[in-house]
C-alpha atoms as a printed R data frame, in Angstrom:
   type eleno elety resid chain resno      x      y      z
1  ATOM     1    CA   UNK     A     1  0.000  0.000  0.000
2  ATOM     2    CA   UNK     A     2  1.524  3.249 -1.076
3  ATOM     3    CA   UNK     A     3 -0.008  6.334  1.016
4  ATOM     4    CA   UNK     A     4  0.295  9.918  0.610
5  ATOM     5    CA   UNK     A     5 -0.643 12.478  3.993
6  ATOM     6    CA   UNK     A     6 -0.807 15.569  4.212
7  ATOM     7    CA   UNK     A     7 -1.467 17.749  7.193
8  ATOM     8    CA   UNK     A     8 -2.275 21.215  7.304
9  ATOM     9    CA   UNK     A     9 -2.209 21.446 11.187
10 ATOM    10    CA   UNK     A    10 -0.518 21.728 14.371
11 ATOM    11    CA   UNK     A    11  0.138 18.324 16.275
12 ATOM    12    CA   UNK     A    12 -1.763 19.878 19.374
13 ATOM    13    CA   UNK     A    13 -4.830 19.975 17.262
14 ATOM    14    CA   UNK     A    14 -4.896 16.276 16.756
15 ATOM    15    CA   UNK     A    15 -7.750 14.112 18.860
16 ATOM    16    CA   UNK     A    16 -7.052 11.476 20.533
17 ATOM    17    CA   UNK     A    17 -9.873 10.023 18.139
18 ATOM    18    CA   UNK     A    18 -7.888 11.072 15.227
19 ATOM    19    CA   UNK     A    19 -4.591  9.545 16.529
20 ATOM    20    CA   UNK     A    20 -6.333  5.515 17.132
21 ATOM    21    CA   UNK     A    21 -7.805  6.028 13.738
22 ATOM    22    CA   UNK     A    22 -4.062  6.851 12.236
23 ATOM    23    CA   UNK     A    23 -3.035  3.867 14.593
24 ATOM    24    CA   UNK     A    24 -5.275  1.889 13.690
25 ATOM    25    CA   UNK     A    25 -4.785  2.048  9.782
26 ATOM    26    CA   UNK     A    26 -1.365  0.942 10.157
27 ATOM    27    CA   UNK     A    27 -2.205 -2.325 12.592
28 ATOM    28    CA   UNK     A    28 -4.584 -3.573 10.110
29 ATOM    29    CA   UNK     A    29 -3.292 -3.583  7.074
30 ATOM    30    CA   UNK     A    30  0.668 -4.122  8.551
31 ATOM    31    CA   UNK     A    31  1.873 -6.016  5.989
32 ATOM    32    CA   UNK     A    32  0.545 -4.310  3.168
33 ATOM    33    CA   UNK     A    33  2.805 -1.358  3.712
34 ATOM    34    CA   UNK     A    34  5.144 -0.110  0.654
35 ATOM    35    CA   UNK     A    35  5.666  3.721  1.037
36 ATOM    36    CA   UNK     A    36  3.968  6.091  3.080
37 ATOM    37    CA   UNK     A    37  4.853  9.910  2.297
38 ATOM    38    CA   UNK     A    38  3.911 12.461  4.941
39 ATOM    39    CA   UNK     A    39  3.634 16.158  4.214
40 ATOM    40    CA   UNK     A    40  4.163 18.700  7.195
41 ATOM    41    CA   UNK     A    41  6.244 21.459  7.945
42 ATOM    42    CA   UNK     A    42  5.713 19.950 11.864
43 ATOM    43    CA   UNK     A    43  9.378 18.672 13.587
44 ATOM    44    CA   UNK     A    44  7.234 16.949 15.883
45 ATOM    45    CA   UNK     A    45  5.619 15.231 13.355
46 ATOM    46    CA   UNK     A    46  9.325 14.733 11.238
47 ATOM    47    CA   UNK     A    47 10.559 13.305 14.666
48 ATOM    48    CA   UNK     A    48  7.329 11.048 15.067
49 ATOM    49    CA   UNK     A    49  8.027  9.839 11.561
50 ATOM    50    CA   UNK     A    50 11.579  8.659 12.096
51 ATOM    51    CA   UNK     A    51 10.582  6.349 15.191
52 ATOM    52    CA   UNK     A    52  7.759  4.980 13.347
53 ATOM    53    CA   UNK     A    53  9.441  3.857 10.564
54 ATOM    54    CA   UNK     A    54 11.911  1.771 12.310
55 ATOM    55    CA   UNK     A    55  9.050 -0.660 13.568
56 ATOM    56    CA   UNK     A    56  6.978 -0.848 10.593
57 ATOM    57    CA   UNK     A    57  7.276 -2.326  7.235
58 ATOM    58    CA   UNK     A    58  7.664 -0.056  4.284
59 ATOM    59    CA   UNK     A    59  9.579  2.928  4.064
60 ATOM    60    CA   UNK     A    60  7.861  6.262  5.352
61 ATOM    61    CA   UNK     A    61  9.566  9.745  4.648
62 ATOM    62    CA   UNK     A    62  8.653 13.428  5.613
63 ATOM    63    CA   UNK     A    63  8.281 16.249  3.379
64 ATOM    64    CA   UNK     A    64  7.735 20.006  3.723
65 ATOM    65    CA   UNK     A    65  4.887 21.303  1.782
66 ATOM    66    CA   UNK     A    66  7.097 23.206 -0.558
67 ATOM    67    CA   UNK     A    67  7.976 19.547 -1.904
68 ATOM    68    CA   UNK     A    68  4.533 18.418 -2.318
69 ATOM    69    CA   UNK     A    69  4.957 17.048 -5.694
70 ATOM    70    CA   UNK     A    70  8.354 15.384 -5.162
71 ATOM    71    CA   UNK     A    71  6.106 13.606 -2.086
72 ATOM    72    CA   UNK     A    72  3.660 12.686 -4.788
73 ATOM    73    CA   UNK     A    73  6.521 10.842 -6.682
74 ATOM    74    CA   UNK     A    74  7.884  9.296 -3.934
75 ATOM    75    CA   UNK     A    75  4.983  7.774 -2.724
76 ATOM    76    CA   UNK     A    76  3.798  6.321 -6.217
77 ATOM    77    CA   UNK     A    77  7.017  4.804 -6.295
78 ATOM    78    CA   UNK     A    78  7.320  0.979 -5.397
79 ATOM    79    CA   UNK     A    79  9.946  0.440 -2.935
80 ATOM    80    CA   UNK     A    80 13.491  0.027 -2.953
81 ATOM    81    CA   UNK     A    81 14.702 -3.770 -2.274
């Protein structure tokens, strides 16, 4: 599964609601995971990124939003064995 995000908000704003949902697309389909491309300006969210990606399959990668289309390409992109 190749997934592009792209959030247009603070971290604070986030629900706890909103964060088991996020969770809980990544348990359930865990070994579909190719690429997942995240767009936020956020270093919190850049930080939470690099963490997450060491525990699940795929590759995941952060982008600012002034590299939206190279996030685009990246995602569509099958990954790298």
């Amino acid at each position: 599964m190749n997934y592009l995000l792209v959030l247009n908000t603070d971290v604070s704003n986030f629900t706890t609601g909103a964060w088991l949902q996020d969770a809980w697309l990544g348990i359930k389909d865990l070994a579909k995971w190719n690429r997942a491309a995240i767009v936020s300006d956020s270093d919190t969210i850049k930080n939470i990124t690099k963490v997450f990606t060491k525990v699940m399959p795929g590759e995941f990668n952060v982008f600012e939003h002034a590299r939206y289309n190279e996030a685009v390409q990246w995602a569509s992109e099958q990954l790298d064995l």
